[in-house]
């Protein structure tokens, strides 16, 4: 079964929303909030759009609002993939 | 907000930042310009072979990723990257750390003209080739005219009055005039000027719609304002940002201003009518600027011309100049022959050049133009720079559709 990992999200974030100056994306980012990572709401929206295209899962706007951390996004996508 | 009046300190320019096709950074630009080194060449930013306009002024040394942080770069167009870079240079030149100043008294007013066409083209291509869900969210904020102003404001925490002026190629002067108004109110410092970068297929085709661009392939013969062989103008990218403060504020912190904004005039041309020769109100913009500064024409040391490179417009400008200053009555120059016309960035760059002329006592040359056509009655500074004290310099700018602006800068 295909799974979605933190490394996948790191690649997507760096590619579509840019790499923040203050945080090392390669580091332990799973439980940091997107705000702490320097990603605003537009950046999260952009990331979600790329995840949907890459993974072929639909992420409704309400779910995007609930994704506060990279780990939360990974968990959501994996739940959808397993469903 | 209260508007101070008679006792308002005069506005002075304390910092310059330049991103130009013939030099990145004020010093590189200025030394190239005094040496007559042109930044015009074949278009390389895209495959321009299939387009009738093949020569442009590109800022070739500029690597966007080197000058703009990654998070900001993905949200913004190349034109904003050039603007952010020039603004950073101008602040450093002025010796200002925005963190030290009250955030609501720092203002930003830039000129906009093309908007983020290169960014927009990428997103439009995604739209038609892949579908709407592939269009990036940042298209919503990257393309529009105020994007550069907004990003400068956000980056430096400048929360005073911010805005953008769109007057095609005259906007660079109008923005500085607006900056001056803000200093009369509550602003203590304004980042102003403009940049533009529209050298992508979409941007170029939009520019070509005026029919005023040069289709000549030889970079040395493509843009020849005031020459009998003039054939339109060459587009370019880049521009300049300026830091404007009240003279009292600048002196109090020990800054060394380049010069003062002494007078400004803006007019609009009447709508062209069939069967009637188009009329230009550029002359009135010049006299308004001189009257406001209380400077008689014979005290002006140089005129930086708009220099469209289109014979009818060159004639109209030459008549406006000679009717105020007399035939061959004032040195006239057009260093934009080395950069191409930079739209929102063009007049701002000319203003930077005028201030550097005052600083160094030298008038940069017009290149390419072999001789001003005799009918123009202009003393055109051609080929090589001309030495001589420069205390008062007048910058002229016109925008497509009828905009005219004139701004006089003086030494202190």
CSV table of C-alpha atoms in Angstrom, one decimal:
chain,number,residue,atom,x,y,z
A,1,UNK,CA,0.0,0.0,0.0
A,2,UNK,CA,1.2,3.5,-0.8
A,3,UNK,CA,2.0,5.6,2.3
A,4,UNK,CA,2.7,9.2,2.6
A,5,UNK,CA,5.7,10.2,4.8
A,6,UNK,CA,7.2,13.2,6.4
A,7,UNK,CA,9.9,13.2,3.7
A,8,UNK,CA,7.2,13.4,1.0
A,9,UNK,CA,5.8,16.5,2.7
A,10,UNK,CA,9.2,18.0,3.1
A,11,UNK,CA,9.8,17.7,-0.6
A,12,UNK,CA,6.4,19.2,-1.5
A,13,UNK,CA,6.7,22.1,1.0
A,14,UNK,CA,10.2,23.0,-0.2
A,15,UNK,CA,9.1,22.8,-3.8
A,16,UNK,CA,5.9,24.8,-3.8
A,17,UNK,CA,6.0,27.1,-0.8
A,18,UNK,CA,9.7,27.7,-0.3
A,19,UNK,CA,12.1,26.8,2.4
A,20,UNK,CA,11.9,28.9,5.6
A,21,UNK,CA,15.1,30.7,6.8
A,22,UNK,CA,14.8,29.9,10.4
A,23,UNK,CA,13.9,26.2,10.4
A,24,UNK,CA,15.8,23.2,8.9
A,25,UNK,CA,13.1,21.3,7.0
A,26,UNK,CA,15.3,18.2,7.2
A,27,UNK,CA,15.1,18.4,11.0
A,28,UNK,CA,12.4,17.1,13.4
A,29,UNK,CA,9.5,19.1,12.0
A,30,UNK,CA,6.6,16.7,12.4
A,31,UNK,CA,5.1,18.3,15.5
A,32,UNK,CA,5.9,21.9,14.8
A,33,UNK,CA,3.0,24.0,13.6
A,34,UNK,CA,3.0,25.4,10.1
A,35,UNK,CA,3.0,28.8,11.7
A,36,UNK,CA,6.2,28.0,13.6
A,37,UNK,CA,7.7,26.7,10.4
A,38,UNK,CA,7.0,30.1,8.8
A,39,UNK,CA,4.2,28.9,6.5
A,40,UNK,CA,1.1,31.1,6.4
A,41,UNK,CA,-2.4,30.0,5.4
A,42,UNK,CA,-1.7,30.5,1.7
A,43,UNK,CA,1.4,28.3,1.9
A,44,UNK,CA,-0.6,25.5,3.6
A,45,UNK,CA,-3.3,25.8,0.9
A,46,UNK,CA,-0.7,25.5,-1.8
A,47,UNK,CA,0.9,22.5,-0.1
A,48,UNK,CA,-2.5,20.8,0.2
A,49,UNK,CA,-3.2,21.4,-3.5
A,50,UNK,CA,0.1,19.7,-4.4
A,51,UNK,CA,-0.5,16.8,-2.1
A,52,UNK,CA,-3.9,16.2,-3.7
A,53,UNK,CA,-2.3,16.1,-7.1
A,54,UNK,CA,0.7,14.0,-6.1
A,55,UNK,CA,-1.3,11.4,-4.0
A,56,UNK,CA,-4.6,11.5,-5.7
A,57,UNK,CA,-6.6,12.1,-2.5
A,58,UNK,CA,-9.1,14.8,-2.0
A,59,UNK,CA,-8.5,17.2,0.9
A,60,UNK,CA,-11.6,19.4,1.7
A,61,UNK,CA,-11.0,22.9,2.9
A,62,UNK,CA,-12.2,22.0,6.4
A,63,UNK,CA,-9.6,19.3,6.6
A,64,UNK,CA,-6.9,21.8,5.5
A,65,UNK,CA,-7.9,24.0,8.4
A,66,UNK,CA,-7.5,21.1,10.8
A,67,UNK,CA,-3.9,20.3,9.6
A,68,UNK,CA,-1.9,22.3,12.1
A,69,UNK,CA,1.4,20.3,11.7
A,70,UNK,CA,3.2,18.3,9.0
A,71,UNK,CA,2.5,15.1,11.1
A,72,UNK,CA,-1.2,15.9,11.1
A,73,UNK,CA,-1.2,16.3,7.4
A,74,UNK,CA,0.7,13.0,6.9
A,75,UNK,CA,-1.7,11.2,9.2
A,76,UNK,CA,-4.7,12.7,7.4
A,77,UNK,CA,-3.4,11.6,4.0
A,78,UNK,CA,-2.6,8.1,5.2
A,79,UNK,CA,-6.1,7.7,6.6
A,80,UNK,CA,-7.5,8.7,3.3
A,81,UNK,CA,-5.2,6.3,1.4
A,82,UNK,CA,-6.2,3.4,3.7
A,83,UNK,CA,-9.9,4.2,3.4
B,1,UNK,CA,-3.7,63.1,9.7
B,2,UNK,CA,-2.4,66.7,9.8
B,3,UNK,CA,-0.8,68.2,6.8
B,4,UNK,CA,2.2,70.4,7.6
B,5,UNK,CA,2.5,73.4,5.3
B,6,UNK,CA,5.0,76.3,5.2
B,7,UNK,CA,7.3,75.0,7.8
B,8,UNK,CA,7.6,71.5,6.2
B,9,UNK,CA,11.2,70.6,5.8
B,10,UNK,CA,12.2,70.0,2.2
B,11,UNK,CA,12.2,66.4,1.1
B,12,UNK,CA,15.7,64.9,0.4
B,13,UNK,CA,16.9,61.7,-1.0
B,14,UNK,CA,19.3,59.8,1.3
B,15,UNK,CA,19.5,56.4,-0.2
B,16,UNK,CA,19.6,54.8,-3.7
B,17,UNK,CA,19.3,51.2,-4.9
B,18,UNK,CA,19.7,50.3,-8.5
B,19,UNK,CA,19.0,47.1,-10.5
B,20,UNK,CA,19.7,48.0,-14.1
B,21,UNK,CA,20.6,46.1,-17.3
B,22,UNK,CA,24.0,47.7,-17.4
B,23,UNK,CA,24.8,47.3,-13.7
B,24,UNK,CA,23.5,45.7,-10.5
B,25,UNK,CA,24.0,48.1,-7.6
B,26,UNK,CA,24.4,51.9,-7.8
B,27,UNK,CA,28.1,51.9,-8.3
B,28,UNK,CA,28.2,49.3,-11.0
B,29,UNK,CA,25.3,51.0,-12.8
B,30,UNK,CA,26.8,54.5,-12.5
B,31,UNK,CA,30.3,53.6,-13.7
B,32,UNK,CA,28.9,51.7,-16.6
B,33,UNK,CA,26.6,54.5,-17.5
B,34,UNK,CA,29.3,57.2,-17.4
B,35,UNK,CA,31.5,54.9,-19.6
B,36,UNK,CA,28.6,54.6,-22.1
B,37,UNK,CA,28.4,50.8,-21.6
B,38,UNK,CA,25.0,49.6,-22.8
B,39,UNK,CA,23.1,46.7,-21.3
B,40,UNK,CA,21.0,46.1,-24.5
B,41,UNK,CA,21.3,42.8,-26.3
B,42,UNK,CA,19.3,39.9,-27.8
B,43,UNK,CA,16.6,38.6,-25.5
B,44,UNK,CA,17.8,35.6,-23.5
B,45,UNK,CA,15.1,35.2,-20.9
B,46,UNK,CA,13.0,33.2,-23.3
B,47,UNK,CA,13.3,32.0,-26.9
B,48,UNK,CA,12.6,35.3,-28.6
B,49,UNK,CA,13.4,34.3,-32.1
B,50,UNK,CA,9.7,34.0,-33.2
B,51,UNK,CA,8.8,37.5,-31.9
B,52,UNK,CA,9.3,40.7,-33.9
B,53,UNK,CA,11.0,42.4,-30.9
B,54,UNK,CA,14.3,40.7,-30.3
B,55,UNK,CA,16.4,43.2,-28.4
B,56,UNK,CA,15.9,44.2,-24.7
B,57,UNK,CA,17.8,45.4,-21.6
B,58,UNK,CA,18.0,42.4,-19.3
B,59,UNK,CA,19.4,42.4,-15.8
B,60,UNK,CA,21.6,39.5,-16.6
B,61,UNK,CA,23.8,39.4,-13.4
B,62,UNK,CA,20.7,39.0,-11.2
B,63,UNK,CA,20.1,35.6,-9.6
B,64,UNK,CA,16.7,35.7,-7.9
B,65,UNK,CA,17.6,33.0,-5.4
B,66,UNK,CA,20.7,34.8,-4.3
B,67,UNK,CA,18.8,38.0,-3.5
B,68,UNK,CA,15.4,36.9,-2.2
B,69,UNK,CA,14.7,34.3,0.5
B,70,UNK,CA,13.1,31.1,-0.7
B,71,UNK,CA,9.7,31.6,1.1
B,72,UNK,CA,9.4,35.1,-0.4
B,73,UNK,CA,10.7,34.1,-3.8
B,74,UNK,CA,8.0,31.6,-4.5
B,75,UNK,CA,5.2,34.1,-3.7
B,76,UNK,CA,6.5,36.9,-5.9
B,77,UNK,CA,7.3,37.9,-9.5
B,78,UNK,CA,10.8,38.7,-10.9
B,79,UNK,CA,9.8,42.3,-10.9
B,80,UNK,CA,9.2,42.2,-7.2
B,81,UNK,CA,12.5,40.4,-6.7
B,82,UNK,CA,14.2,43.3,-8.4
B,83,UNK,CA,12.2,45.8,-6.3
B,84,UNK,CA,13.0,44.1,-3.0
B,85,UNK,CA,16.6,44.0,-3.9
B,86,UNK,CA,16.7,47.6,-4.8
B,87,UNK,CA,14.9,48.6,-1.7
B,88,UNK,CA,17.4,46.7,0.5
B,89,UNK,CA,20.2,48.4,-1.3
B,90,UNK,CA,18.6,51.8,-0.8
B,91,UNK,CA,18.0,51.3,2.9
B,92,UNK,CA,21.6,50.2,3.4
B,93,UNK,CA,22.8,53.2,1.4
B,94,UNK,CA,20.7,55.5,3.6
B,95,UNK,CA,22.1,53.9,6.7
B,96,UNK,CA,18.6,53.0,7.9
B,97,UNK,CA,17.7,50.0,9.9
B,98,UNK,CA,13.9,49.8,9.8
B,99,UNK,CA,13.9,48.0,13.1
B,100,UNK,CA,15.0,51.3,14.8
B,101,UNK,CA,12.2,53.4,13.4
B,102,UNK,CA,8.5,53.7,14.4
B,103,UNK,CA,6.7,51.3,12.2
B,104,UNK,CA,3.7,53.5,11.5
B,105,UNK,CA,5.9,56.4,10.3
B,106,UNK,CA,7.6,54.3,7.6
B,107,UNK,CA,5.8,54.4,4.2
B,108,UNK,CA,6.2,52.7,0.9
B,109,UNK,CA,5.0,54.1,-2.5
B,110,UNK,CA,6.2,52.5,-5.7
B,111,UNK,CA,5.3,52.8,-9.3
B,112,UNK,CA,3.8,49.8,-11.0
B,113,UNK,CA,3.2,49.2,-14.7
B,114,UNK,CA,3.3,45.7,-16.1
B,115,UNK,CA,2.6,43.8,-12.9
B,116,UNK,CA,3.8,40.2,-12.4
B,117,UNK,CA,3.6,39.0,-16.0
B,118,UNK,CA,6.2,36.3,-15.9
B,119,UNK,CA,4.7,34.8,-12.8
B,120,UNK,CA,1.3,35.1,-14.4
B,121,UNK,CA,2.3,33.5,-17.6
B,122,UNK,CA,3.6,30.4,-15.7
B,123,UNK,CA,0.3,30.1,-13.9
B,124,UNK,CA,-1.8,30.6,-17.1
B,125,UNK,CA,0.2,27.9,-18.8
B,126,UNK,CA,-0.7,25.5,-15.9
B,127,UNK,CA,-4.3,26.5,-16.2
B,128,UNK,CA,-4.6,25.7,-19.9
B,129,UNK,CA,-2.3,22.7,-20.0
B,130,UNK,CA,-3.2,21.0,-16.6
B,131,UNK,CA,-6.3,22.6,-15.2
B,132,UNK,CA,-7.5,25.1,-12.6
B,133,UNK,CA,-6.4,23.0,-9.6
B,134,UNK,CA,-2.8,23.3,-10.8
B,135,UNK,CA,-2.8,27.1,-10.6
B,136,UNK,CA,-0.7,28.1,-7.6
B,137,UNK,CA,-2.3,30.1,-4.8
B,138,UNK,CA,0.4,32.8,-5.0
B,139,UNK,CA,-1.0,34.0,-8.4
B,140,UNK,CA,-3.5,35.8,-6.3
B,141,UNK,CA,-0.9,38.1,-4.8
B,142,UNK,CA,2.0,38.0,-7.2
B,143,UNK,CA,0.7,39.6,-10.3
B,144,UNK,CA,-1.0,42.8,-9.1
B,145,UNK,CA,0.5,46.3,-9.2
B,146,UNK,CA,0.8,46.8,-5.5
B,147,UNK,CA,2.7,43.5,-4.9
B,148,UNK,CA,6.1,45.1,-4.7
B,149,UNK,CA,5.0,47.8,-2.4
B,150,UNK,CA,3.3,45.3,-0.2
B,151,UNK,CA,6.2,42.9,0.0
B,152,UNK,CA,8.6,45.7,0.9
B,153,UNK,CA,6.2,46.9,3.6
B,154,UNK,CA,5.9,43.3,5.0
B,155,UNK,CA,9.6,42.5,4.9
B,156,UNK,CA,10.6,45.7,6.7
B,157,UNK,CA,7.6,46.2,9.0
B,158,UNK,CA,6.7,49.5,7.4
B,159,UNK,CA,3.1,50.0,8.4
B,160,UNK,CA,2.7,53.7,7.5
B,161,UNK,CA,0.7,54.7,4.4
B,162,UNK,CA,1.5,52.4,1.4
B,163,UNK,CA,0.4,52.5,-2.1
B,164,UNK,CA,1.2,52.1,-5.8
B,165,UNK,CA,1.0,54.6,-8.6
B,166,UNK,CA,0.2,53.4,-12.2
B,167,UNK,CA,1.0,56.0,-14.8
B,168,UNK,CA,2.8,53.8,-17.2
B,169,UNK,CA,6.3,55.1,-17.7
B,170,UNK,CA,5.7,58.4,-15.9
B,171,UNK,CA,4.9,56.6,-12.6
B,172,UNK,CA,8.4,56.7,-11.2
B,173,UNK,CA,8.2,60.5,-10.8
B,174,UNK,CA,4.6,60.5,-9.6
B,175,UNK,CA,5.5,58.0,-6.9
B,176,UNK,CA,8.2,60.2,-5.6
B,177,UNK,CA,5.7,63.1,-5.6
B,178,UNK,CA,3.3,61.0,-3.5
B,179,UNK,CA,6.2,60.1,-1.2
B,180,UNK,CA,6.7,63.9,-0.7
B,181,UNK,CA,3.0,64.3,0.2
B,182,UNK,CA,3.3,61.6,2.8
B,183,UNK,CA,6.3,63.4,4.4
B,184,UNK,CA,4.0,66.4,4.9
B,185,UNK,CA,1.7,64.2,6.8
B,186,UNK,CA,2.9,61.7,9.4
B,187,UNK,CA,5.6,59.7,7.5
B,188,UNK,CA,9.2,60.2,8.6
B,189,UNK,CA,10.7,58.1,5.8
B,190,UNK,CA,9.4,56.7,2.5
B,191,UNK,CA,10.7,53.9,0.3
B,192,UNK,CA,9.8,55.0,-3.2
B,193,UNK,CA,10.7,54.5,-6.9
B,194,UNK,CA,9.9,51.6,-9.0
B,195,UNK,CA,11.0,48.5,-11.0
B,196,UNK,CA,9.5,46.5,-13.8
B,197,UNK,CA,10.3,43.2,-15.5
B,198,UNK,CA,8.1,42.1,-18.3
B,199,UNK,CA,10.4,40.2,-20.6
B,200,UNK,CA,8.4,37.0,-21.1
B,201,UNK,CA,6.3,36.2,-24.1
B,202,UNK,CA,3.0,37.4,-22.5
B,203,UNK,CA,4.6,40.6,-21.2
B,204,UNK,CA,6.4,41.4,-24.5
B,205,UNK,CA,3.3,40.8,-26.6
B,206,UNK,CA,1.3,43.1,-24.3
B,207,UNK,CA,4.0,45.8,-24.7
B,208,UNK,CA,4.0,45.4,-28.5
B,209,UNK,CA,0.3,46.3,-28.7
B,210,UNK,CA,1.2,50.0,-28.6
B,211,UNK,CA,3.2,49.6,-31.8
B,212,UNK,CA,6.0,51.8,-30.3
B,213,UNK,CA,8.7,49.1,-29.8
B,214,UNK,CA,11.7,48.7,-32.0
B,215,UNK,CA,11.9,45.7,-34.2
B,216,UNK,CA,15.5,46.3,-35.2
B,217,UNK,CA,17.9,43.4,-34.4
B,218,UNK,CA,21.1,45.4,-33.9
B,219,UNK,CA,21.3,46.4,-30.2
B,220,UNK,CA,23.4,49.4,-31.2
B,221,UNK,CA,20.9,50.7,-33.7
B,222,UNK,CA,17.6,49.6,-32.1
B,223,UNK,CA,16.9,52.6,-29.8
B,224,UNK,CA,17.9,56.0,-31.1
B,225,UNK,CA,15.9,58.8,-29.5
B,226,UNK,CA,16.2,62.1,-31.3
B,227,UNK,CA,18.0,60.6,-34.2
B,228,UNK,CA,16.7,61.0,-37.7
B,229,UNK,CA,16.9,57.2,-37.8
B,230,UNK,CA,14.7,56.6,-34.7
B,231,UNK,CA,12.6,53.5,-34.9
B,232,UNK,CA,10.8,53.0,-31.6
B,233,UNK,CA,12.2,51.9,-28.2
B,234,UNK,CA,13.7,48.9,-26.6
B,235,UNK,CA,12.1,47.5,-23.5
B,236,UNK,CA,14.1,46.7,-20.4
B,237,UNK,CA,13.8,45.4,-16.9
B,238,UNK,CA,15.0,46.8,-13.5
B,239,UNK,CA,14.7,50.2,-12.0
B,240,UNK,CA,15.6,52.1,-8.8
B,241,UNK,CA,14.4,52.6,-5.3
B,242,UNK,CA,15.0,55.8,-3.3
B,243,UNK,CA,14.8,56.7,0.4
B,244,UNK,CA,13.1,60.0,0.9
B,245,UNK,CA,13.1,61.9,4.2
B,246,UNK,CA,12.6,65.4,5.5
B,247,UNK,CA,15.9,67.3,5.5
B,248,UNK,CA,15.6,67.8,9.3
B,249,UNK,CA,15.2,64.1,10.0
B,250,UNK,CA,18.1,63.3,7.7
B,251,UNK,CA,20.4,65.8,9.2
B,252,UNK,CA,19.5,64.8,12.7
B,253,UNK,CA,20.7,61.3,12.1
B,254,UNK,CA,23.8,62.4,10.3
B,255,UNK,CA,22.8,61.3,6.8
B,256,UNK,CA,24.3,62.8,3.7
B,257,UNK,CA,21.5,63.5,1.3
B,258,UNK,CA,22.1,63.3,-2.5
B,259,UNK,CA,19.8,66.2,-3.1
B,260,UNK,CA,16.4,67.7,-2.6
B,261,UNK,CA,13.1,67.1,-4.4
B,262,UNK,CA,12.5,70.8,-5.3
B,263,UNK,CA,9.7,70.8,-7.8
B,264,UNK,CA,7.1,68.6,-9.5
B,265,UNK,CA,4.5,69.0,-12.2
B,266,UNK,CA,2.2,66.4,-13.8
B,267,UNK,CA,-0.2,67.0,-16.7
B,268,UNK,CA,-2.3,64.9,-19.0
B,269,UNK,CA,-2.6,65.1,-22.8
B,270,UNK,CA,-5.9,65.8,-24.5
B,271,UNK,CA,-7.5,62.9,-26.2
B,272,UNK,CA,-6.2,62.6,-29.8
B,273,UNK,CA,-8.8,63.7,-32.3
B,274,UNK,CA,-9.0,62.6,-35.9
B,275,UNK,CA,-7.6,65.2,-38.2
B,276,UNK,CA,-5.9,67.2,-35.5
B,277,UNK,CA,-2.2,67.0,-34.6
B,278,UNK,CA,-1.8,65.3,-31.2
B,279,UNK,CA,-1.0,67.9,-28.5
B,280,UNK,CA,1.5,67.4,-25.7
B,281,UNK,CA,1.1,69.0,-22.3
B,282,UNK,CA,4.7,68.1,-21.4
B,283,UNK,CA,5.7,71.7,-21.5
B,284,UNK,CA,3.2,72.6,-18.8
B,285,UNK,CA,4.6,69.8,-16.6
B,286,UNK,CA,8.0,71.4,-16.9
B,287,UNK,CA,6.9,74.9,-16.1
B,288,UNK,CA,4.9,73.7,-13.1
B,289,UNK,CA,7.9,71.9,-11.7
B,290,UNK,CA,10.2,75.0,-12.2
B,291,UNK,CA,7.6,77.4,-10.8
B,292,UNK,CA,7.1,75.3,-7.7
B,293,UNK,CA,10.9,75.2,-7.1
B,294,UNK,CA,11.2,78.9,-8.0
B,295,UNK,CA,14.0,78.0,-10.3
B,296,UNK,CA,14.3,79.9,-13.6
B,297,UNK,CA,15.1,77.8,-16.7
B,298,UNK,CA,18.6,79.2,-17.1
B,299,UNK,CA,19.6,77.7,-13.7
B,300,UNK,CA,18.8,74.2,-14.8
B,301,UNK,CA,22.1,72.3,-15.6
B,302,UNK,CA,20.7,69.2,-17.4
B,303,UNK,CA,17.4,67.7,-18.6
B,304,UNK,CA,17.0,63.9,-18.4
B,305,UNK,CA,14.7,63.4,-21.4
B,306,UNK,CA,11.9,60.9,-21.7
B,307,UNK,CA,13.4,60.1,-25.1
B,308,UNK,CA,10.7,57.7,-26.5
B,309,UNK,CA,12.6,57.1,-29.7
B,310,UNK,CA,9.4,57.6,-31.8
B,311,UNK,CA,9.8,60.5,-34.1
B,312,UNK,CA,6.6,62.3,-33.4
B,313,UNK,CA,7.0,62.0,-29.6
B,314,UNK,CA,10.7,63.0,-29.9
B,315,UNK,CA,9.6,66.1,-31.7
B,316,UNK,CA,7.0,66.9,-29.1
B,317,UNK,CA,9.5,66.5,-26.3
B,318,UNK,CA,12.2,68.6,-28.1
B,319,UNK,CA,9.7,71.4,-28.7
B,320,UNK,CA,8.6,71.3,-25.1
B,321,UNK,CA,12.3,71.5,-24.0
B,322,UNK,CA,13.4,74.2,-26.4
B,323,UNK,CA,10.3,76.3,-25.8
B,324,UNK,CA,11.2,76.5,-22.1
B,325,UNK,CA,15.0,76.6,-22.3
B,326,UNK,CA,15.5,78.1,-25.7
B,327,UNK,CA,17.0,76.3,-28.8
B,328,UNK,CA,20.1,74.3,-27.7
B,329,UNK,CA,19.6,76.1,-24.3
B,330,UNK,CA,20.3,73.2,-21.9
B,331,UNK,CA,22.2,70.0,-22.0
B,332,UNK,CA,19.8,67.1,-22.6
B,333,UNK,CA,20.6,63.4,-22.1
B,334,UNK,CA,19.0,60.0,-22.2
B,335,UNK,CA,21.1,57.3,-20.4
B,336,UNK,CA,18.1,55.0,-20.8
B,337,UNK,CA,19.6,54.4,-24.3
B,338,UNK,CA,21.8,52.0,-22.3
B,339,UNK,CA,19.1,50.2,-20.4
B,340,UNK,CA,16.0,50.4,-22.6
B,341,UNK,CA,12.8,51.8,-21.2
B,342,UNK,CA,12.0,50.3,-17.8
B,343,UNK,CA,8.4,51.3,-17.5
B,344,UNK,CA,7.6,51.8,-13.8
B,345,UNK,CA,11.4,51.6,-13.2
B,346,UNK,CA,12.5,54.0,-15.9
B,347,UNK,CA,11.8,57.4,-14.4
B,348,UNK,CA,13.0,56.2,-10.9
B,349,UNK,CA,16.3,55.2,-12.5
B,350,UNK,CA,16.6,58.5,-14.3
B,351,UNK,CA,16.0,60.3,-11.0
B,352,UNK,CA,18.8,58.2,-9.4
B,353,UNK,CA,21.0,59.2,-12.3
B,354,UNK,CA,20.1,62.9,-11.9
B,355,UNK,CA,21.1,62.7,-8.2
B,356,UNK,CA,24.4,61.0,-9.0
B,357,UNK,CA,25.0,63.7,-11.7
B,358,UNK,CA,24.7,66.3,-8.9
B,359,UNK,CA,26.9,64.4,-6.6
B,360,UNK,CA,29.7,63.9,-9.1
B,361,UNK,CA,29.3,66.9,-11.3
B,362,UNK,CA,29.0,64.9,-14.5
B,363,UNK,CA,26.3,64.3,-17.1
B,364,UNK,CA,26.0,60.8,-18.4
B,365,UNK,CA,25.8,60.3,-22.2
B,366,UNK,CA,23.2,59.3,-24.6
B,367,UNK,CA,24.5,56.4,-26.7
B,368,UNK,CA,23.6,55.2,-30.1
B,369,UNK,CA,22.0,58.4,-31.3
B,370,UNK,CA,24.6,59.8,-33.8
B,371,UNK,CA,23.3,63.4,-33.9
B,372,UNK,CA,20.2,65.0,-32.7
B,373,UNK,CA,18.1,65.8,-35.8
B,374,UNK,CA,18.7,69.6,-36.4
B,375,UNK,CA,14.9,70.3,-36.2
B,376,UNK,CA,14.9,69.3,-32.6
B,377,UNK,CA,17.3,72.1,-31.6
B,378,UNK,CA,18.7,70.1,-28.7
B,379,UNK,CA,22.1,70.2,-27.1
B,380,UNK,CA,22.2,66.4,-26.7
B,381,UNK,CA,25.0,64.9,-24.6
B,382,UNK,CA,26.1,62.2,-26.9
B,383,UNK,CA,28.7,59.4,-26.8
B,384,UNK,CA,30.7,60.5,-23.8
B,385,UNK,CA,29.9,62.0,-20.4
B,386,UNK,CA,30.2,65.7,-20.0
B,387,UNK,CA,31.9,67.3,-17.0
B,388,UNK,CA,30.6,70.4,-15.3
B,389,UNK,CA,28.9,71.3,-12.1
B,390,UNK,CA,25.4,70.0,-11.9
B,391,UNK,CA,23.3,71.7,-9.2
B,392,UNK,CA,19.9,71.4,-10.7
B,393,UNK,CA,18.6,68.5,-12.8
B,394,UNK,CA,15.2,68.1,-14.4
B,395,UNK,CA,13.8,64.6,-15.1
B,396,UNK,CA,11.0,64.2,-17.7
B,397,UNK,CA,8.8,61.2,-18.1
B,398,UNK,CA,5.8,60.3,-20.2
B,399,UNK,CA,3.5,57.4,-20.0
B,400,UNK,CA,1.5,55.8,-22.8
B,401,UNK,CA,-2.0,57.2,-22.9
B,402,UNK,CA,-1.1,60.8,-22.1
B,403,UNK,CA,0.8,61.0,-18.8
B,404,UNK,CA,3.4,63.7,-18.4
B,405,UNK,CA,5.6,64.3,-15.3
B,406,UNK,CA,8.6,66.6,-14.6
B,407,UNK,CA,10.6,66.5,-11.4
B,408,UNK,CA,13.4,68.9,-10.4
B,409,UNK,CA,16.2,67.8,-8.0
B,410,UNK,CA,18.7,70.2,-6.6
B,411,UNK,CA,21.9,70.1,-4.6
B,412,UNK,CA,21.7,71.1,-0.9
